[in-house]
mmCIF file of C-alpha atoms and ligand atoms in Angstrom:
data_model
loop_
_atom_site.group_PDB
_atom_site.id
_atom_site.type_symbol
_atom_site.label_atom_id
_atom_site.label_comp_id
_atom_site.label_asym_id
_atom_site.label_seq_id
_atom_site.Cartn_x
_atom_site.Cartn_y
_atom_site.Cartn_z
ATOM 1 C CA MET B 1 -20.274 -7.036 25.471
ATOM 2 C CA THR B 2 -21.579 -8.819 22.372
ATOM 3 C CA ALA B 3 -20.146 -6.074 20.142
ATOM 4 C CA PHE B 4 -16.787 -6.339 21.945
ATOM 5 C CA LEU B 5 -16.695 -10.121 21.466
ATOM 6 C CA SER B 6 -17.644 -9.892 17.798
ATOM 7 C CA HIS B 7 -14.877 -7.297 17.288
ATOM 8 C CA ALA B 8 -12.326 -9.512 19.095
ATOM 9 C CA VAL B 9 -13.370 -12.544 17.049
ATOM 10 C CA THR B 10 -12.941 -10.785 13.680
ATOM 11 C CA ARG B 11 -9.483 -9.730 14.792
ATOM 12 C CA LEU B 12 -8.357 -13.256 15.674
ATOM 13 C CA VAL B 13 -10.564 -15.718 13.780
ATOM 14 C CA PRO B 14 -10.615 -15.646 9.957
ATOM 15 C CA VAL B 15 -14.016 -14.989 8.395
ATOM 16 C CA PRO B 16 -14.659 -16.903 5.132
ATOM 17 C CA LEU B 17 -15.339 -14.538 2.220
ATOM 18 C CA ARG B 18 -16.125 -15.564 -1.365
ATOM 19 C CA VAL B 19 -13.880 -14.575 -4.264
ATOM 20 C CA VAL B 20 -15.901 -12.720 -6.906
ATOM 21 C CA SER B 21 -13.049 -12.068 -9.294
ATOM 22 C CA ALA B 22 -9.357 -12.848 -9.652
ATOM 23 C CA VAL B 23 -7.360 -11.053 -12.326
ATOM 24 C CA ALA B 24 -3.668 -11.542 -13.123
ATOM 25 C CA ASP B 25 -2.016 -8.112 -13.250
ATOM 26 C CA THR B 26 1.404 -9.552 -14.145
ATOM 27 C CA ALA B 27 2.996 -13.013 -14.234
ATOM 28 C CA GLU B 28 3.600 -12.796 -10.450
ATOM 29 C CA THR B 29 0.773 -10.564 -9.259
ATOM 30 C CA ALA B 30 -3.001 -10.964 -9.028
ATOM 31 C CA THR B 31 -5.838 -8.762 -7.801
ATOM 32 C CA ILE B 32 -8.471 -10.630 -5.817
ATOM 33 C CA VAL B 33 -11.918 -9.173 -5.179
ATOM 34 C CA LEU B 34 -13.860 -10.568 -2.217
ATOM 35 C CA GLU B 35 -17.568 -10.232 -1.595
ATOM 36 C CA ARG B 36 -18.388 -8.191 1.498
ATOM 37 C CA SER B 37 -21.954 -8.041 2.778
ATOM 38 C CA ALA B 38 -23.167 -4.702 4.150
ATOM 39 C CA GLY B 39 -22.709 -4.696 7.918
ATOM 40 C CA GLY B 40 -20.633 -7.898 7.646
ATOM 41 C CA PRO B 41 -17.960 -8.765 10.211
ATOM 42 C CA ILE B 42 -15.030 -7.405 8.189
ATOM 43 C CA ALA B 43 -15.104 -3.588 7.931
ATOM 44 C CA PRO B 44 -14.167 -1.981 4.586
ATOM 45 C CA GLY B 45 -11.074 -0.408 6.195
ATOM 46 C CA THR B 46 -9.251 2.759 5.243
ATOM 47 C CA PRO B 47 -6.394 3.387 2.757
ATOM 48 C CA GLY B 48 -3.134 1.919 4.065
ATOM 49 C CA GLN B 49 -4.748 -0.651 6.362
ATOM 50 C CA PHE B 50 -4.276 -4.369 5.755
ATOM 51 C CA ASN B 51 -6.061 -7.675 6.267
ATOM 52 C CA MET B 52 -4.616 -11.048 7.224
ATOM 53 C CA LEU B 53 -5.563 -13.381 4.362
ATOM 54 C CA TYR B 54 -5.776 -17.111 5.024
ATOM 55 C CA PRO B 55 -5.925 -19.648 2.190
ATOM 56 C CA PHE B 56 -7.308 -22.493 4.309
ATOM 57 C CA GLY B 57 -4.765 -25.059 5.410
ATOM 58 C CA ILE B 58 -1.759 -23.092 4.111
ATOM 59 C CA GLY B 59 -1.172 -20.036 6.300
ATOM 60 C CA GLU B 60 -1.738 -16.311 6.675
ATOM 61 C CA ALA B 61 -0.131 -13.256 5.087
ATOM 62 C CA ALA B 62 -0.624 -9.541 5.675
ATOM 63 C CA ILE B 63 -1.985 -7.959 2.501
ATOM 64 C CA SER B 64 -2.953 -4.296 2.112
ATOM 65 C CA LEU B 65 -6.295 -3.063 0.908
ATOM 66 C CA SER B 66 -5.845 -2.027 -2.730
ATOM 67 C CA GLY B 67 -9.410 -1.085 -3.669
ATOM 68 C CA ASP B 68 -11.703 1.856 -3.129
ATOM 69 C CA SER B 69 -12.547 2.046 0.586
ATOM 70 C CA ALA B 70 -15.785 3.871 -0.257
ATOM 71 C CA ASP B 71 -17.095 0.717 -1.966
ATOM 72 C CA GLY B 72 -18.337 -1.282 1.019
ATOM 73 C CA SER B 73 -19.580 -4.185 -1.130
ATOM 74 C CA ARG B 74 -16.165 -5.665 -1.816
ATOM 75 C CA LEU B 75 -12.629 -6.011 -0.492
ATOM 76 C CA VAL B 76 -9.792 -5.777 -2.997
ATOM 77 C CA HIS B 77 -6.252 -7.075 -2.491
ATOM 78 C CA THR B 78 -3.300 -7.224 -4.876
ATOM 79 C CA VAL B 79 -0.865 -10.013 -4.086
ATOM 80 C CA ARG B 80 2.585 -10.794 -5.412
ATOM 81 C CA ALA B 81 3.478 -14.488 -5.197
ATOM 82 C CA VAL B 82 6.699 -14.708 -3.178
ATOM 83 C CA GLY B 83 5.992 -17.781 -1.028
ATOM 84 C CA ALA B 84 3.445 -20.464 -0.189
ATOM 85 C CA VAL B 85 0.665 -18.213 1.124
ATOM 86 C CA SER B 86 0.830 -15.466 -1.469
ATOM 87 C CA ALA B 87 1.088 -18.045 -4.285
ATOM 88 C CA ALA B 88 -2.004 -19.844 -2.969
ATOM 89 C CA ILE B 89 -3.929 -16.544 -2.857
ATOM 90 C CA GLY B 90 -2.850 -15.864 -6.452
ATOM 91 C CA ARG B 91 -4.264 -19.252 -7.543
ATOM 92 C CA LEU B 92 -7.758 -18.523 -6.165
ATOM 93 C CA ARG B 93 -10.613 -18.526 -8.648
ATOM 94 C CA PRO B 94 -14.110 -16.967 -8.472
ATOM 95 C CA GLY B 95 -16.419 -18.931 -6.192
ATOM 96 C CA GLN B 96 -13.635 -20.124 -3.892
ATOM 97 C CA VAL B 97 -13.410 -18.940 -0.300
ATOM 98 C CA LEU B 98 -10.602 -17.128 1.503
ATOM 99 C CA GLY B 99 -10.282 -16.546 5.271
ATOM 100 C CA VAL B 100 -9.985 -12.865 6.245
ATOM 101 C CA ARG B 101 -9.139 -11.116 9.542
ATOM 102 C CA GLY B 102 -8.958 -7.373 9.888
ATOM 103 C CA PRO B 103 -8.710 -4.643 8.911
ATOM 104 C CA PHE B 104 -5.614 -3.779 10.933
ATOM 105 C CA GLY B 105 -3.267 -0.890 11.496
ATOM 106 C CA ILE B 106 -2.988 2.830 10.987
ATOM 107 C CA GLY B 107 -3.198 3.875 7.358
ATOM 108 C CA TRP B 108 -2.254 6.892 5.237
ATOM 109 C CA PRO B 109 -2.904 10.404 6.635
ATOM 110 C CA ILE B 110 -5.547 11.452 4.098
ATOM 111 C CA ASP B 111 -7.116 14.073 6.378
ATOM 112 C CA ARG B 112 -3.761 15.660 7.071
ATOM 113 C CA ALA B 113 -3.193 15.957 3.309
ATOM 114 C CA ARG B 114 -6.310 18.110 2.802
ATOM 115 C CA GLY B 115 -5.443 21.521 1.429
ATOM 116 C CA ARG B 116 -1.918 20.375 0.526
ATOM 117 C CA ASP B 117 -0.190 18.882 -2.484
ATOM 118 C CA VAL B 118 -0.174 15.085 -2.344
ATOM 119 C CA VAL B 119 2.902 13.254 -3.625
ATOM 120 C CA LEU B 120 2.730 9.461 -3.848
ATOM 121 C CA VAL B 121 5.930 7.492 -4.464
ATOM 122 C CA ALA B 122 5.379 3.815 -5.278
ATOM 123 C CA GLY B 123 7.901 1.095 -6.030
ATOM 124 C CA GLY B 124 6.695 -2.236 -7.467
ATOM 125 C CA ILE B 125 3.857 -3.806 -5.461
ATOM 126 C CA GLY B 126 3.942 -0.586 -3.354
ATOM 127 C CA LEU B 127 1.429 0.926 -5.784
ATOM 128 C CA ALA B 128 -1.233 -1.437 -4.379
ATOM 129 C CA PRO B 129 -1.458 0.112 -0.859
ATOM 130 C CA LEU B 130 -1.315 3.615 -2.401
ATOM 131 C CA ARG B 131 -4.101 3.067 -4.957
ATOM 132 C CA PRO B 132 -6.845 3.649 -2.325
ATOM 133 C CA VAL B 133 -5.277 7.079 -1.633
ATOM 134 C CA ILE B 134 -5.649 7.965 -5.323
ATOM 135 C CA TYR B 135 -9.336 6.980 -5.204
ATOM 136 C CA ALA B 136 -9.895 9.012 -2.010
ATOM 137 C CA VAL B 137 -8.217 12.151 -3.382
ATOM 138 C CA LEU B 138 -10.008 11.921 -6.749
ATOM 139 C CA ARG B 139 -13.365 11.475 -4.996
ATOM 140 C CA ASP B 140 -12.933 14.752 -3.101
ATOM 141 C CA ARG B 141 -10.611 16.379 -5.609
ATOM 142 C CA ALA B 142 -11.222 20.031 -4.673
ATOM 143 C CA ALA B 143 -10.158 19.382 -1.059
ATOM 144 C CA PHE B 144 -6.526 18.707 -2.050
ATOM 145 C CA GLY B 145 -3.784 20.525 -3.941
ATOM 146 C CA ARG B 146 -1.895 18.859 -6.777
ATOM 147 C CA LEU B 147 -1.825 15.067 -6.950
ATOM 148 C CA LEU B 148 1.495 13.674 -8.167
ATOM 149 C CA VAL B 149 1.908 9.913 -8.533
ATOM 150 C CA LEU B 150 5.409 8.535 -9.132
ATOM 151 C CA TYR B 151 5.537 4.845 -9.927
ATOM 152 C CA GLY B 152 8.632 2.775 -10.583
ATOM 153 C CA ALA B 153 8.736 -0.845 -11.728
ATOM 154 C CA ARG B 154 11.583 -3.124 -12.732
ATOM 155 C CA GLN B 155 10.382 -3.711 -16.309
ATOM 156 C CA SER B 156 7.269 -3.058 -18.371
ATOM 157 C CA SER B 157 5.890 -6.559 -17.758
ATOM 158 C CA ASP B 158 5.840 -5.733 -14.000
ATOM 159 C CA LEU B 159 3.532 -2.724 -14.351
ATOM 160 C CA LEU B 160 0.331 -3.095 -12.310
ATOM 161 C CA TYR B 161 -3.127 -1.754 -13.242
ATOM 162 C CA ARG B 162 -2.225 -0.931 -16.863
ATOM 163 C CA ASP B 163 -5.745 0.155 -17.857
ATOM 164 C CA GLU B 164 -5.978 2.446 -14.865
ATOM 165 C CA LEU B 165 -2.509 3.871 -15.488
ATOM 166 C CA ALA B 166 -3.722 4.888 -18.966
ATOM 167 C CA GLN B 167 -6.850 6.507 -17.451
ATOM 168 C CA TRP B 168 -4.824 8.376 -14.829
ATOM 169 C CA GLN B 169 -2.365 9.520 -17.500
ATOM 170 C CA ALA B 170 -5.248 11.047 -19.467
ATOM 171 C CA ARG B 171 -6.542 13.108 -16.520
ATOM 172 C CA SER B 172 -5.624 16.737 -16.040
ATOM 173 C CA ASP B 173 -6.094 16.621 -12.244
ATOM 174 C CA LEU B 174 -3.505 13.872 -11.615
ATOM 175 C CA GLU B 175 0.148 14.005 -12.692
ATOM 176 C CA LEU B 176 1.459 10.486 -13.275
ATOM 177 C CA PHE B 177 5.148 9.710 -13.770
ATOM 178 C CA VAL B 178 6.031 6.103 -14.573
ATOM 179 C CA THR B 179 9.617 4.934 -14.814
ATOM 180 C CA LEU B 180 11.277 1.555 -15.334
ATOM 181 C CA ASP B 181 14.582 0.320 -13.958
ATOM 182 C CA GLN B 182 15.273 -1.302 -17.327
ATOM 183 C CA ALA B 183 13.824 -0.288 -20.679
ATOM 184 C CA ASP B 184 12.747 -2.933 -23.168
ATOM 185 C CA ALA B 185 11.905 -2.692 -26.863
ATOM 186 C CA ALA B 186 8.246 -1.876 -26.150
ATOM 187 C CA TRP B 187 8.994 0.952 -23.674
ATOM 188 C CA THR B 188 9.245 4.565 -24.826
ATOM 189 C CA GLY B 189 8.807 6.194 -21.398
ATOM 190 C CA ARG B 190 11.196 7.200 -18.608
ATOM 191 C CA VAL B 191 14.035 4.958 -17.451
ATOM 192 C CA GLY B 192 15.750 5.091 -14.046
ATOM 193 C CA PHE B 193 14.861 4.804 -10.392
ATOM 194 C CA VAL B 194 11.659 6.467 -9.275
ATOM 195 C CA THR B 195 13.559 8.558 -6.737
ATOM 196 C CA ALA B 196 15.578 10.217 -9.542
ATOM 197 C CA LEU B 197 12.380 12.057 -10.541
ATOM 198 C CA LEU B 198 11.990 13.771 -7.179
ATOM 199 C CA PRO B 199 14.457 16.686 -7.323
ATOM 200 C CA GLN B 200 13.016 18.057 -10.587
ATOM 201 C CA LEU B 201 9.347 17.893 -9.596
ATOM 202 C CA ARG B 202 7.567 21.137 -8.934
ATOM 203 C CA PHE B 203 5.161 21.173 -5.997
ATOM 204 C CA GLN B 204 4.700 23.159 -2.768
ATOM 205 C CA ARG B 205 7.528 21.564 -0.833
ATOM 206 C CA GLY B 206 6.609 23.301 2.398
ATOM 207 C CA ASN B 207 2.921 22.436 2.027
ATOM 208 C CA ALA B 208 2.825 18.860 0.781
ATOM 209 C CA VAL B 209 2.267 15.416 2.214
ATOM 210 C CA VAL B 210 4.403 12.638 0.732
ATOM 211 C CA MET B 211 3.382 8.988 1.016
ATOM 212 C CA ALA B 212 5.912 6.354 -0.037
ATOM 213 C CA CYS B 213 5.568 2.592 -0.320
ATOM 214 C CA GLY B 214 8.084 0.157 -1.734
ATOM 215 C CA PRO B 215 11.415 -1.399 -0.780
ATOM 216 C CA GLU B 216 12.939 0.237 2.323
ATOM 217 C CA VAL B 217 15.924 1.453 0.305
ATOM 218 C CA MET B 218 13.503 3.309 -1.998
ATOM 219 C CA MET B 219 11.614 4.918 0.890
ATOM 220 C CA ARG B 220 14.891 6.047 2.457
ATOM 221 C CA ALA B 221 16.092 7.448 -0.869
ATOM 222 C CA THR B 222 12.770 9.289 -1.244
ATOM 223 C CA ALA B 223 13.230 11.025 2.088
ATOM 224 C CA ASN B 224 16.914 11.735 1.394
ATOM 225 C CA ALA B 225 16.002 13.344 -1.938
ATOM 226 C CA LEU B 226 13.158 15.461 -0.553
ATOM 227 C CA ILE B 227 14.263 16.678 2.890
ATOM 228 C CA PRO B 228 17.190 18.803 1.585
ATOM 229 C CA THR B 229 14.765 20.485 -0.837
ATOM 230 C CA GLY B 230 12.414 21.723 1.896
ATOM 231 C CA VAL B 231 10.009 18.822 2.591
ATOM 232 C CA ARG B 232 9.830 18.207 6.345
ATOM 233 C CA GLY B 233 10.469 14.681 7.679
ATOM 234 C CA GLU B 234 7.120 14.919 9.532
ATOM 235 C CA ALA B 235 5.344 15.367 6.181
ATOM 236 C CA ILE B 236 6.781 12.151 4.682
ATOM 237 C CA PHE B 237 4.969 8.901 5.490
ATOM 238 C CA VAL B 238 6.233 5.387 4.770
ATOM 239 C CA SER B 239 4.548 1.971 4.990
ATOM 240 C CA MET B 240 6.664 -0.648 6.714
ATOM 241 C CA GLU B 241 6.679 -4.403 6.148
ATOM 242 C CA ARG B 242 7.554 -6.781 8.937
ATOM 243 C CA ASN B 243 6.648 -10.419 9.606
ATOM 244 C CA MET B 244 3.132 -10.609 11.005
ATOM 245 C CA LYS B 245 1.550 -13.310 13.139
ATOM 246 C CA CYS B 246 -1.310 -12.055 15.329
ATOM 247 C CA ALA B 247 -1.589 -8.598 13.646
ATOM 248 C CA ALA B 248 -3.346 -7.461 16.830
ATOM 249 C CA GLY B 249 -0.447 -6.196 18.952
ATOM 250 C CA LEU B 250 -0.198 -9.403 21.022
ATOM 251 C CA CYS B 251 2.752 -11.526 19.842
ATOM 252 C CA GLY B 252 5.579 -9.063 19.100
ATOM 253 C CA HIS B 253 6.532 -10.702 15.769
ATOM 254 C CA CYS B 254 6.290 -7.398 13.928
ATOM 255 C CA GLN B 255 8.355 -5.423 16.417
ATOM 256 C CA PHE B 256 10.305 -2.576 14.824
ATOM 257 C CA GLY B 257 12.375 -0.900 17.530
ATOM 258 C CA PRO B 258 9.818 0.392 20.059
ATOM 259 C CA HIS B 259 6.941 0.055 17.574
ATOM 260 C CA PHE B 260 4.675 -2.818 16.568
ATOM 261 C CA VAL B 261 4.130 -2.491 12.828
ATOM 262 C CA CYS B 262 0.695 -4.150 13.045
ATOM 263 C CA LYS B 263 -0.844 -1.656 15.461
ATOM 264 C CA ASP B 264 1.384 1.441 15.491
ATOM 265 C CA GLY B 265 1.784 1.242 11.674
ATOM 266 C CA PRO B 266 2.145 0.004 9.021
ATOM 267 C CA VAL B 267 2.207 3.696 8.026
ATOM 268 C CA PHE B 268 4.658 5.808 10.048
ATOM 269 C CA PRO B 269 5.887 9.381 9.742
ATOM 270 C CA TYR B 270 9.401 9.069 8.339
ATOM 271 C CA ALA B 271 10.747 11.260 11.167
ATOM 272 C CA ARG B 272 9.638 8.582 13.668
ATOM 273 C CA VAL B 273 11.341 5.608 11.955
ATOM 274 C CA ARG B 274 14.307 7.296 10.242
ATOM 275 C CA ASP B 275 16.895 6.034 12.733
ATOM 276 C CA LEU B 276 15.483 2.505 12.645
ATOM 277 C CA LEU B 277 15.529 2.494 8.845
ATOM 278 C CA THR B 278 19.215 3.250 8.770
ATOM 279 C CA ALA B 279 19.964 0.221 10.986
ATOM 280 C CA ARG B 280 20.798 -3.000 9.114
ATOM 281 C CA GLU B 281 19.158 -5.256 11.686
ATOM 282 C CA ILE B 282 16.782 -4.237 14.446
HETATM 283 C C1 FAD J 301 1.439 -4.363 6.473
HETATM 284 C C2 FAD J 301 1.835 -5.253 5.312
HETATM 285 C C3 FAD J 301 1.168 -5.111 4.105
HETATM 286 C C4 FAD J 301 1.510 -5.908 3.027
HETATM 287 N N1 FAD J 301 0.820 -5.760 1.857
HETATM 288 C C5 FAD J 301 1.105 -6.581 0.821
HETATM 289 C C6 FAD J 301 0.362 -6.467 -0.402
HETATM 290 O O1 FAD J 301 -0.550 -5.640 -0.547
HETATM 291 N N2 FAD J 301 0.669 -7.326 -1.402
HETATM 292 C C7 FAD J 301 1.675 -8.241 -1.275
HETATM 293 O O2 FAD J 301 1.904 -9.007 -2.233
HETATM 294 N N3 FAD J 301 2.404 -8.366 -0.155
HETATM 295 C C8 FAD J 301 2.126 -7.560 0.904
HETATM 296 N N4 FAD J 301 2.843 -7.699 2.057
HETATM 297 C C9 FAD J 301 3.947 -8.678 2.108
HETATM 298 C C10 FAD J 301 3.436 -10.070 2.447
HETATM 299 O O3 FAD J 301 2.753 -10.087 3.687
HETATM 300 C C11 FAD J 301 4.671 -10.985 2.538
HETATM 301 O O4 FAD J 301 5.297 -11.034 1.276
HETATM 302 C C12 FAD J 301 4.354 -12.383 3.033
HETATM 303 O O5 FAD J 301 5.516 -12.867 3.654
HETATM 304 C C13 FAD J 301 3.998 -13.374 1.940
HETATM 305 O O6 FAD J 301 3.809 -14.634 2.563
HETATM 306 P P1 FAD J 301 4.291 -16.005 1.867
HETATM 307 O O7 FAD J 301 4.023 -17.099 2.801
HETATM 308 O O8 FAD J 301 3.679 -16.066 0.500
HETATM 309 O O9 FAD J 301 5.809 -15.822 1.653
HETATM 310 P P2 FAD J 301 7.014 -16.092 2.763
HETATM 311 O O10 FAD J 301 7.074 -17.590 2.934
HETATM 312 O O11 FAD J 301 6.731 -15.263 3.933
HETATM 313 O O12 FAD J 301 8.210 -15.615 1.936
HETATM 314 C C14 FAD J 301 8.787 -16.420 0.936
HETATM 315 C C15 FAD J 301 10.105 -15.856 0.503
HETATM 316 O O13 FAD J 301 9.911 -14.584 -0.110
HETATM 317 C C16 FAD J 301 10.668 -13.614 0.563
HETATM 318 N N5 FAD J 301 9.793 -12.465 0.682
HETATM 319 C C17 FAD J 301 8.816 -12.320 1.565
HETATM 320 N N6 FAD J 301 8.195 -11.153 1.368
HETATM 321 C C18 FAD J 301 8.802 -10.576 0.324
HETATM 322 C C19 FAD J 301 8.619 -9.370 -0.355
HETATM 323 N N7 FAD J 301 7.674 -8.490 0.027
HETATM 324 N N8 FAD J 301 9.433 -9.093 -1.420
HETATM 325 C C20 FAD J 301 10.390 -9.952 -1.791
HETATM 326 N N9 FAD J 301 10.592 -11.127 -1.182
HETATM 327 C C21 FAD J 301 9.845 -11.418 -0.132
HETATM 328 C C22 FAD J 301 11.000 -14.158 1.921
HETATM 329 O O14 FAD J 301 12.206 -13.601 2.391
HETATM 330 C C23 FAD J 301 11.075 -15.632 1.617
HETATM 331 O O15 FAD J 301 12.351 -15.938 1.147
HETATM 332 C C24 FAD J 301 2.537 -6.872 3.148
HETATM 333 C C25 FAD J 301 3.214 -7.008 4.366
HETATM 334 C C26 FAD J 301 2.873 -6.196 5.424
HETATM 335 C C27 FAD J 301 3.589 -6.366 6.733
HETATM 336 S S1 FES J 302 2.034 -9.286 14.567
HETATM 337 FE FE1 FES J 302 1.727 -9.826 16.655
HETATM 338 S S2 FES J 302 2.229 -7.978 17.671
HETATM 339 FE FE2 FES J 302 2.267 -7.392 15.572
#
């Protein structure tokens, strides 16, 4: 009974956690690291899950885990300032306190990807929820086939995790493809939408798991580019964004057709949400 109550409380009442570091990734985006005590009320979560973050007195926003889930001592979130809550999270400094509820939802199908090629397709801030998958695959590298990471950003100043991108680029067991919508003077890499890279990639199309996160139009284009080339719709997973309130399957704010994004997702097999994604309004 006590365990049940404590579980219910951490789902509905924010727990104050201290900020240990706050680093600006870009002009709009910051990565916040929160201290998590071993056995504390907020579990470390799994790749693809999210927490509700509450800058006190301002409001809550759903923000994905972006750190290594195997590191139970801290919670990492990468936040792009688009409104009052996300901007307030981005202004936090070490020593300040943030309210946290979670973790919530069903994340990426890491176990299902074992023994298969893993293809990650990230657009913009969508790299943040996929970064924990990269850590999980690299930690148990021999258990997976090839690891391909496709990352598209609008311009070079929007690129997240620059130091890590350079480290991933240098590895022989991870194939990283970065592309920008618009080149600038400093950019000598690929230009064009991330989905344009898909047809030419070589991987086991019948034995791969694809995980895509970014704008809905990008996730749809990913599936449209891959399915005709032999990737099954059941092997493509997408992470959906909808307005969250309770995050616990109680209020219906996140309803997406017959699904609640907070508890049935945010990660869904593309085959399950394809028809909903083609609708303009649900
Ligand atoms: C499961 C889940 C995981 C998420 N993970 C992350 C994450 O890791 N990092 C992150 O930064 N965000 C993430 N989001 C998105 C975040 O929850 C929303 O952007 C949230 O609305 C921000 O709250 P706000 O009060 O700052 O802005 P709001 O007041 O809600 O929005 C302000 C304005 O920005 C627009 N807007 C809202 N969201 C977006 C968006 N994503 N892109 C462009 N414009 C937008 C709105 O239409 C509105 O006009 C996630 C959402 C979900 C559902
Ligand atoms: S946010 Fe309340 S049911 Fe999903």
